[in-house]
Amino acid sequence: SIILIFIIIYSFFYPIPTESGVDYGVGVGSKLLNIGDRFFYHRNSTDMCQHNVLMSCDEYYGNIKPGPFYPFLIKTISEFLKPFGVNDTSKIWNFCLISITTILTFGSLYLIEKSALVLTKSSTGKYASWLFVLCPYTYFFAINGGLTMYMIFGVSLLTYLIINFDFNSNKYNKNTLLVKSVSICISGIYLSLLRPTGTIFGLFVILILTLIFLKKILNNSDKKSILICLIFFIASFIFLLSQFSYYSSYIDHSLTEFRKEYGNFFGVDRMVLREALSKDHDQISDSLKQYGYLIMWKINDFISGLLDIRGTHTLFTNKSLPPLFPFFMRVSTGLFYLIPVNMLFVFGTIYFRKIVFSSGLWIISLASFISISPSILGYSNSRFLIMFYPPFLIIAGLMLSVIFSEKGSNNLGNFQE
């Protein structure tokens, strides 16, 4: 709370620059708050989209639709403040958006800690919450007012609900079972209203739960309550499929952009790499070698992008160099935070595999990987990973409890047995 409040107060006087420039920064004092794809989500902005010629956002994006929830929220805030003479470039407008993401940040922290405590049955669960507190992106996405923190909160909530579901039990309280099932469905629908990856995440989780309940209804005497829950899951799954169809233009546009991404890959122009890897070869061995290089490039680009140890995704000239602070912060976060935490996640998943599978945490973790997997086509960004980071933090926190706490190690060992 102290750190976040300090940053918010500081940003009122000194807005924090992003790689898009000083004016397009984050914080209350930003001239144009960088919520991420601002003009895509806020098409009624007082500023217009600049694309060769001045045109409206609707003309530029056409039928490409964002998730309905976040644009509706921005529009509601803007319409509410308009009678008071407040527009979307004012500090008051910025503060309203940042206030919401700040609340969601605290909510996510609470859910992450509670989820870890359910797994460990001891105070060692606090390691997961400390990983969230120490993550620089926690503060960045809190003060940019953007969509990412909404996604983090939704994933944190769904993670908490899944962990508290008790999949191994054959006896359920009817009311409790119904409340938990409906809560999971609502959380999945909420994520689907934000962006396509949220829909993919929700689809996978609801699908797995549907299959689990189909199995349970065959082996449980209380079929009525399970059948009611199953109906909710199937109805939610159908809604999520409709949302996936709603995002079809968005998805097509994203995949197209992924394949022609600009910038450099560790100093090499991406267009040069594409040209080198698209040549026709007469020899089968040469073609296979080319496909091998392409796979190596895509995998390395995917992993390095998620870890922020990457080249650029934009072409910069000497006249349009980005500010140095966000560049160094991005690389430092990748080296000293994302890489260690992700390694802890990998080892923790192996070490606590029984807990991961028995608690249902594997469902959330696998859903996270499936949701970010389209990035392997060409555009990989740590923001996509951070949206689904709560299960990573929880498992990494379990691993830290073994490293730093002998008591925590004993408790977790007993729980795992």
Coordinates of C-alpha atoms in Angstrom, one line a residue, residues 7-389:
I7 CA 4.0 6.0 -6.8
I8 CA 0.5 7.4 -7.5
I9 CA 1.4 10.6 -5.6
Y10 CA 4.7 10.9 -7.4
S11 CA 3.1 10.3 -10.8
F12 CA 0.7 13.2 -10.2
F13 CA 3.6 15.6 -10.5
Y14 CA 6.1 13.5 -12.6
P15 CA 4.3 11.1 -15.0
I16 CA 6.3 8.0 -15.7
P17 CA 7.3 7.6 -19.4
T18 CA 6.7 4.5 -21.4
E19 CA 8.5 3.3 -24.5
S20 CA 5.8 5.2 -26.5
G21 CA 7.2 8.5 -25.1
V22 CA 6.9 10.9 -22.2
D23 CA 3.5 12.3 -23.2
Y24 CA 2.0 8.9 -23.6
G25 CA 3.0 7.7 -20.1
V26 CA 1.4 6.2 -17.0
G27 CA 0.4 7.8 -13.8
V28 CA -2.2 10.4 -12.7
G29 CA -0.2 13.3 -14.3
S30 CA 0.1 11.8 -17.8
K31 CA -1.0 14.0 -20.6
L32 CA -2.4 10.9 -22.4
L33 CA -2.7 7.9 -20.1
N34 CA -1.2 4.8 -21.8
I35 CA -3.8 2.2 -20.9
G36 CA -2.5 0.0 -23.7
D37 CA -4.1 0.2 -27.2
R38 CA -5.9 3.4 -26.0
F39 CA -7.6 4.3 -29.2
F40 CA -8.8 0.7 -29.7
Y41 CA -10.6 0.6 -26.4
H42 CA -11.6 4.3 -26.2
R43 CA -12.8 5.2 -29.6
N44 CA -14.6 8.3 -28.4
S45 CA -11.3 9.8 -27.3
T46 CA -10.8 13.5 -27.8
D47 CA -7.7 12.5 -29.8
M48 CA -7.9 10.8 -33.1
C49 CA -6.1 7.8 -34.5
Q50 CA -3.1 8.9 -36.7
H51 CA -2.5 6.6 -39.6
N52 CA -1.0 8.4 -42.6
V53 CA -4.0 10.8 -42.6
L54 CA -6.2 11.9 -39.7
M55 CA -9.1 9.5 -39.4
S56 CA -11.6 8.4 -36.8
C57 CA -10.9 5.3 -34.8
D58 CA -13.9 3.5 -36.2
E59 CA -12.6 4.1 -39.8
Y60 CA -9.2 2.8 -38.8
Y61 CA -10.3 -0.3 -36.9
G62 CA -13.4 -1.1 -38.9
N63 CA -15.2 -4.2 -37.6
I64 CA -12.4 -5.3 -35.3
K65 CA -14.1 -5.3 -31.9
P66 CA -12.5 -5.3 -28.4
G67 CA -14.1 -7.0 -25.4
P68 CA -17.2 -5.1 -24.4
F69 CA -16.6 -4.7 -20.7
Y70 CA -13.6 -2.4 -20.6
P71 CA -14.7 0.0 -23.4
F72 CA -18.1 0.2 -21.7
L73 CA -16.4 1.1 -18.4
I74 CA -14.3 3.8 -20.0
K75 CA -17.3 5.3 -21.8
T76 CA -19.3 5.3 -18.6
I77 CA -16.6 7.2 -16.7
S78 CA -16.1 9.7 -19.5
E79 CA -19.9 10.3 -19.8
F80 CA -20.2 10.8 -16.0
L81 CA -17.3 13.3 -15.9
K82 CA -18.3 15.2 -19.1
P83 CA -20.9 17.5 -17.4
F84 CA -18.2 18.6 -15.0
G85 CA -16.0 19.7 -17.9
V86 CA -13.6 16.8 -17.4
N87 CA -12.3 15.1 -20.5
D88 CA -10.1 12.1 -21.1
T89 CA -6.8 14.0 -21.0
S90 CA -7.3 15.4 -17.5
K91 CA -5.8 14.2 -14.2
I92 CA -9.2 13.5 -12.8
W93 CA -10.0 11.1 -15.6
N94 CA -6.7 9.4 -15.2
F95 CA -7.2 9.1 -11.4
C96 CA -10.6 7.5 -11.8
L97 CA -9.2 4.7 -14.0
I98 CA -6.1 4.3 -11.8
S99 CA -8.3 4.1 -8.7
I100 CA -10.2 1.1 -10.1
T101 CA -7.0 -0.8 -11.1
T102 CA -5.5 0.0 -7.7
I103 CA -8.5 -1.6 -6.0
L104 CA -8.2 -4.6 -8.4
T105 CA -4.5 -4.8 -7.5
F106 CA -5.3 -5.2 -3.7
G107 CA -8.1 -7.7 -4.6
S108 CA -5.6 -9.8 -6.6
L109 CA -3.1 -9.7 -3.8
Y110 CA -5.7 -10.9 -1.4
L111 CA -6.9 -13.7 -3.6
I112 CA -3.3 -14.9 -4.4
E113 CA -2.4 -15.0 -0.7
K114 CA -5.7 -16.8 0.2
S115 CA -5.1 -19.4 -2.6
A116 CA -1.6 -20.1 -1.4
L117 CA -2.8 -20.4 2.2
V118 CA -5.4 -23.0 1.2
L119 CA -2.7 -25.1 -0.4
T120 CA -0.2 -24.9 2.4
K121 CA -2.3 -24.7 5.5
S122 CA 0.4 -22.5 7.0
S123 CA 1.8 -19.0 6.9
T124 CA 4.3 -20.0 4.2
G125 CA 1.6 -19.1 1.7
K126 CA 2.7 -15.5 2.1
Y127 CA 5.6 -16.1 -0.2
A128 CA 3.3 -16.0 -3.2
S129 CA 1.8 -12.7 -2.1
W130 CA 5.3 -11.2 -1.6
L131 CA 6.2 -12.3 -5.2
F132 CA 3.2 -10.3 -6.4
V133 CA 4.3 -7.3 -4.2
L134 CA 7.8 -7.4 -5.5
C135 CA 6.9 -7.6 -9.2
P136 CA 7.5 -4.2 -10.9
Y137 CA 4.7 -4.9 -13.3
T138 CA 2.2 -5.0 -10.4
Y139 CA 2.7 -1.2 -10.0
F140 CA 3.0 -0.5 -13.7
F141 CA -0.4 -2.0 -14.5
A142 CA -1.9 -0.6 -11.4
I143 CA -1.1 3.0 -12.4
N144 CA -1.7 2.7 -16.2
G145 CA -5.5 2.1 -15.6
G146 CA -5.4 -0.5 -18.4
L147 CA -7.0 -3.9 -19.1
T148 CA -4.2 -6.0 -17.8
M149 CA -5.0 -5.6 -14.1
Y150 CA -8.7 -6.6 -14.8
M151 CA -7.3 -9.8 -16.4
I152 CA -5.0 -10.5 -13.4
F153 CA -7.9 -10.0 -11.0
G154 CA -10.2 -12.4 -13.0
V155 CA -7.5 -15.1 -13.2
S156 CA -6.8 -14.7 -9.4
L157 CA -10.4 -15.1 -8.6
L158 CA -10.8 -18.1 -10.8
T159 CA -7.7 -19.6 -9.3
Y160 CA -9.0 -19.2 -5.8
L161 CA -12.4 -20.7 -6.8
I162 CA -10.8 -23.7 -8.4
I163 CA -8.4 -24.4 -5.5
N164 CA -11.4 -24.2 -3.1
F165 CA -13.5 -26.6 -5.1
D166 CA -12.3 -29.9 -3.6
F167 CA -12.3 -32.1 -6.7
N168 CA -11.6 -35.3 -4.8
S169 CA -14.7 -35.2 -2.7
N170 CA -17.6 -37.4 -3.5
K171 CA -20.0 -35.6 -1.1
Y172 CA -21.0 -32.0 -1.6
N173 CA -23.3 -29.6 0.2
K174 CA -25.9 -28.8 -2.5
N175 CA -26.0 -25.1 -1.9
T176 CA -22.2 -24.8 -1.6
L177 CA -21.7 -26.8 -4.8
L178 CA -24.1 -24.6 -6.7
V179 CA -22.6 -21.4 -5.4
K180 CA -19.1 -22.5 -6.3
S181 CA -20.1 -23.7 -9.7
V182 CA -22.0 -20.5 -10.6
S183 CA -19.1 -18.4 -9.3
I184 CA -16.7 -20.2 -11.6
C185 CA -19.0 -19.7 -14.5
I186 CA -19.4 -16.0 -13.8
S187 CA -15.6 -15.6 -13.5
G188 CA -15.1 -17.3 -16.8
I189 CA -17.7 -15.1 -18.5
Y190 CA -16.1 -12.0 -17.0
L191 CA -12.7 -12.9 -18.5
S192 CA -14.3 -13.6 -21.9
L193 CA -15.8 -10.0 -21.8
L194 CA -12.3 -8.6 -21.6
R195 CA -10.3 -10.0 -24.5
P196 CA -9.9 -13.1 -26.7
T197 CA -7.2 -14.7 -24.5
G198 CA -9.6 -14.4 -21.6
T199 CA -12.2 -16.3 -23.7
I200 CA -9.7 -19.1 -24.4
F201 CA -8.8 -19.3 -20.8
G202 CA -12.4 -19.5 -19.7
L203 CA -13.3 -22.0 -22.4
F204 CA -10.6 -24.4 -21.3
V205 CA -11.4 -24.2 -17.6
I206 CA -15.2 -24.7 -18.2
L207 CA -14.5 -27.5 -20.6
I208 CA -12.4 -29.4 -18.1
L209 CA -15.0 -28.9 -15.3
T210 CA -17.8 -30.1 -17.7
L211 CA -15.9 -33.3 -18.3
I212 CA -15.2 -33.8 -14.6
F213 CA -18.9 -33.3 -13.8
L214 CA -19.9 -35.7 -16.5
K215 CA -17.7 -38.3 -14.8
K216 CA -19.1 -37.4 -11.4
I217 CA -22.7 -37.7 -12.5
L218 CA -22.1 -41.4 -13.3
N219 CA -20.5 -42.2 -10.0
N220 CA -22.5 -40.1 -7.6
S221 CA -25.8 -40.9 -5.9
D222 CA -26.8 -37.2 -5.7
K223 CA -27.2 -36.7 -9.4
K224 CA -29.7 -33.8 -9.2
S225 CA -27.4 -31.2 -7.8
I226 CA -24.5 -32.3 -10.0
L227 CA -26.8 -32.1 -13.1
I228 CA -27.8 -28.6 -12.2
C229 CA -24.2 -27.5 -12.0
L230 CA -23.5 -29.4 -15.2
I231 CA -26.2 -27.4 -17.0
F232 CA -24.6 -24.1 -15.8
F233 CA -21.2 -25.3 -17.1
I234 CA -22.6 -26.2 -20.5
A235 CA -24.5 -23.0 -20.8
S236 CA -21.4 -21.0 -19.9
F237 CA -19.4 -23.0 -22.4
I238 CA -21.9 -22.1 -25.2
F239 CA -21.7 -18.4 -24.2
L240 CA -17.9 -18.5 -24.3
L241 CA -18.1 -20.1 -27.8
S242 CA -20.3 -17.2 -28.9
Q243 CA -17.8 -14.8 -27.5
F244 CA -15.0 -16.5 -29.4
S245 CA -17.1 -16.0 -32.6
Y246 CA -17.6 -12.3 -31.6
Y247 CA -13.8 -11.9 -31.5
S248 CA -13.2 -13.5 -34.9
S249 CA -12.2 -10.3 -36.7
Y250 CA -10.0 -9.3 -33.7
I251 CA -8.3 -12.7 -33.8
D252 CA -7.7 -12.7 -37.6
H253 CA -6.2 -9.2 -37.3
S254 CA -3.9 -10.2 -34.5
L255 CA -2.7 -13.3 -36.3
T256 CA -2.0 -11.2 -39.4
E257 CA -0.1 -8.6 -37.4
F258 CA 1.8 -11.4 -35.6
R259 CA 3.1 -12.7 -38.9
K260 CA 4.4 -9.4 -40.1
E261 CA 5.8 -8.0 -36.9
Y262 CA 8.5 -5.4 -37.3
G263 CA 11.5 -4.5 -35.2
N264 CA 14.6 -6.5 -34.4
F265 CA 15.2 -10.0 -32.9
F266 CA 18.4 -9.6 -30.9
G267 CA 19.8 -7.0 -33.3
V268 CA 18.6 -8.8 -36.5
D269 CA 15.8 -7.2 -38.6
R270 CA 12.8 -9.5 -38.4
M271 CA 12.0 -8.8 -42.1
V272 CA 15.5 -10.0 -43.0
L273 CA 14.9 -13.2 -41.0
R274 CA 11.5 -13.8 -42.8
E275 CA 13.1 -13.3 -46.2
A276 CA 15.9 -15.7 -45.4
L277 CA 13.5 -18.3 -44.1
S278 CA 11.0 -18.0 -47.0
K279 CA 13.3 -19.0 -49.8
D280 CA 12.4 -22.0 -52.0
H281 CA 14.9 -24.9 -51.9
D282 CA 15.3 -27.8 -54.4
Q283 CA 16.8 -30.1 -51.8
I284 CA 14.5 -31.7 -49.2
S285 CA 17.3 -31.5 -46.6
D286 CA 17.6 -27.7 -47.2
S287 CA 13.9 -27.3 -46.7
L288 CA 13.9 -29.3 -43.5
K289 CA 16.9 -27.3 -42.3
Q290 CA 14.9 -24.1 -43.0
Y291 CA 11.9 -25.3 -41.1
G292 CA 14.2 -26.2 -38.2
Y293 CA 15.6 -22.6 -38.2
L294 CA 12.0 -21.2 -38.3
I295 CA 11.0 -23.3 -35.3
M296 CA 14.1 -22.3 -33.4
W297 CA 13.4 -18.6 -34.1
K298 CA 9.7 -18.8 -33.1
I299 CA 10.4 -20.7 -29.9
N300 CA 13.3 -18.4 -28.9
D301 CA 11.3 -15.3 -29.8
F302 CA 8.3 -16.6 -27.8
I303 CA 10.2 -17.4 -24.6
S304 CA 12.4 -14.3 -24.8
G305 CA 9.4 -12.1 -25.4
L306 CA 7.6 -13.4 -22.3
L307 CA 10.7 -12.9 -20.2
D308 CA 11.3 -9.4 -21.6
I309 CA 14.8 -10.4 -22.7
R310 CA 14.1 -9.6 -26.3
G311 CA 14.7 -7.3 -29.2
T312 CA 12.2 -4.6 -30.2
H313 CA 8.7 -5.0 -31.7
T314 CA 8.9 -1.6 -33.3
L315 CA 11.3 0.0 -35.8
F316 CA 13.1 3.0 -34.2
T317 CA 15.2 5.6 -35.8
N318 CA 17.7 8.1 -34.3
K319 CA 14.9 10.7 -34.3
S320 CA 12.4 8.5 -32.5
L321 CA 14.3 6.7 -29.8
P322 CA 12.2 5.6 -26.8
P323 CA 12.9 6.9 -23.3
L324 CA 15.7 4.9 -21.6
F325 CA 14.0 4.4 -18.3
P326 CA 11.2 2.0 -19.5
F327 CA 13.8 0.1 -21.7
F328 CA 16.2 -0.5 -18.8
M329 CA 13.3 -1.4 -16.4
R330 CA 11.9 -3.9 -18.9
V331 CA 15.2 -5.7 -19.3
S332 CA 16.0 -5.5 -15.6
T333 CA 12.6 -7.0 -14.7
G334 CA 13.1 -9.8 -17.1
L335 CA 16.6 -10.7 -15.8
F336 CA 16.1 -10.3 -12.1
Y337 CA 12.4 -11.1 -11.7
L338 CA 10.7 -13.0 -14.5
I339 CA 13.4 -15.5 -15.2
P340 CA 13.9 -16.5 -11.5
V341 CA 10.2 -16.6 -10.8
N342 CA 9.5 -18.7 -13.9
M343 CA 12.3 -21.1 -13.0
L344 CA 10.8 -21.5 -9.5
F345 CA 7.4 -22.2 -11.2
V346 CA 8.9 -25.0 -13.3
F347 CA 10.7 -26.6 -10.4
G348 CA 7.7 -26.0 -8.1
T349 CA 5.4 -27.7 -10.5
I350 CA 7.6 -30.8 -10.5
Y351 CA 8.3 -30.8 -6.8
F352 CA 4.6 -30.2 -5.8
R353 CA 3.0 -32.2 -8.6
K354 CA 0.7 -34.0 -6.2
I355 CA -0.6 -30.7 -4.8
V356 CA -0.9 -29.2 -8.3
F357 CA -3.0 -32.1 -9.6
S358 CA -5.1 -32.7 -6.5
S359 CA -6.0 -29.0 -6.0
G360 CA -7.0 -28.4 -9.6
L361 CA -4.2 -25.9 -10.0
W362 CA -3.0 -27.8 -13.1
I363 CA -6.3 -26.7 -14.8
I364 CA -5.4 -23.0 -14.3
S365 CA -1.8 -23.4 -15.2
L366 CA -2.5 -25.3 -18.4
A367 CA -5.2 -22.8 -19.3
S368 CA -2.7 -20.0 -18.9
F369 CA -0.2 -21.7 -21.3
I370 CA -2.9 -22.4 -23.9
S371 CA -4.1 -18.8 -23.7
I372 CA -0.7 -17.2 -24.4
S373 CA 0.3 -19.9 -27.0
P374 CA -0.8 -17.9 -30.1
S375 CA 2.1 -15.5 -29.3
I376 CA 4.4 -18.1 -30.6
L377 CA 3.4 -17.1 -34.1
G378 CA 5.4 -13.9 -33.8
Y379 CA 4.5 -11.4 -31.2
S380 CA 5.4 -12.3 -27.7
N381 CA 5.1 -9.8 -24.8
S382 CA 5.5 -10.1 -21.1
R383 CA 2.1 -8.4 -20.6
F384 CA 0.4 -11.4 -22.1
L385 CA 2.1 -13.6 -19.5
I386 CA 1.5 -11.3 -16.6
M387 CA -2.3 -11.4 -17.3
F388 CA -2.2 -15.1 -16.3
Y389 CA 0.5 -14.9 -13.7

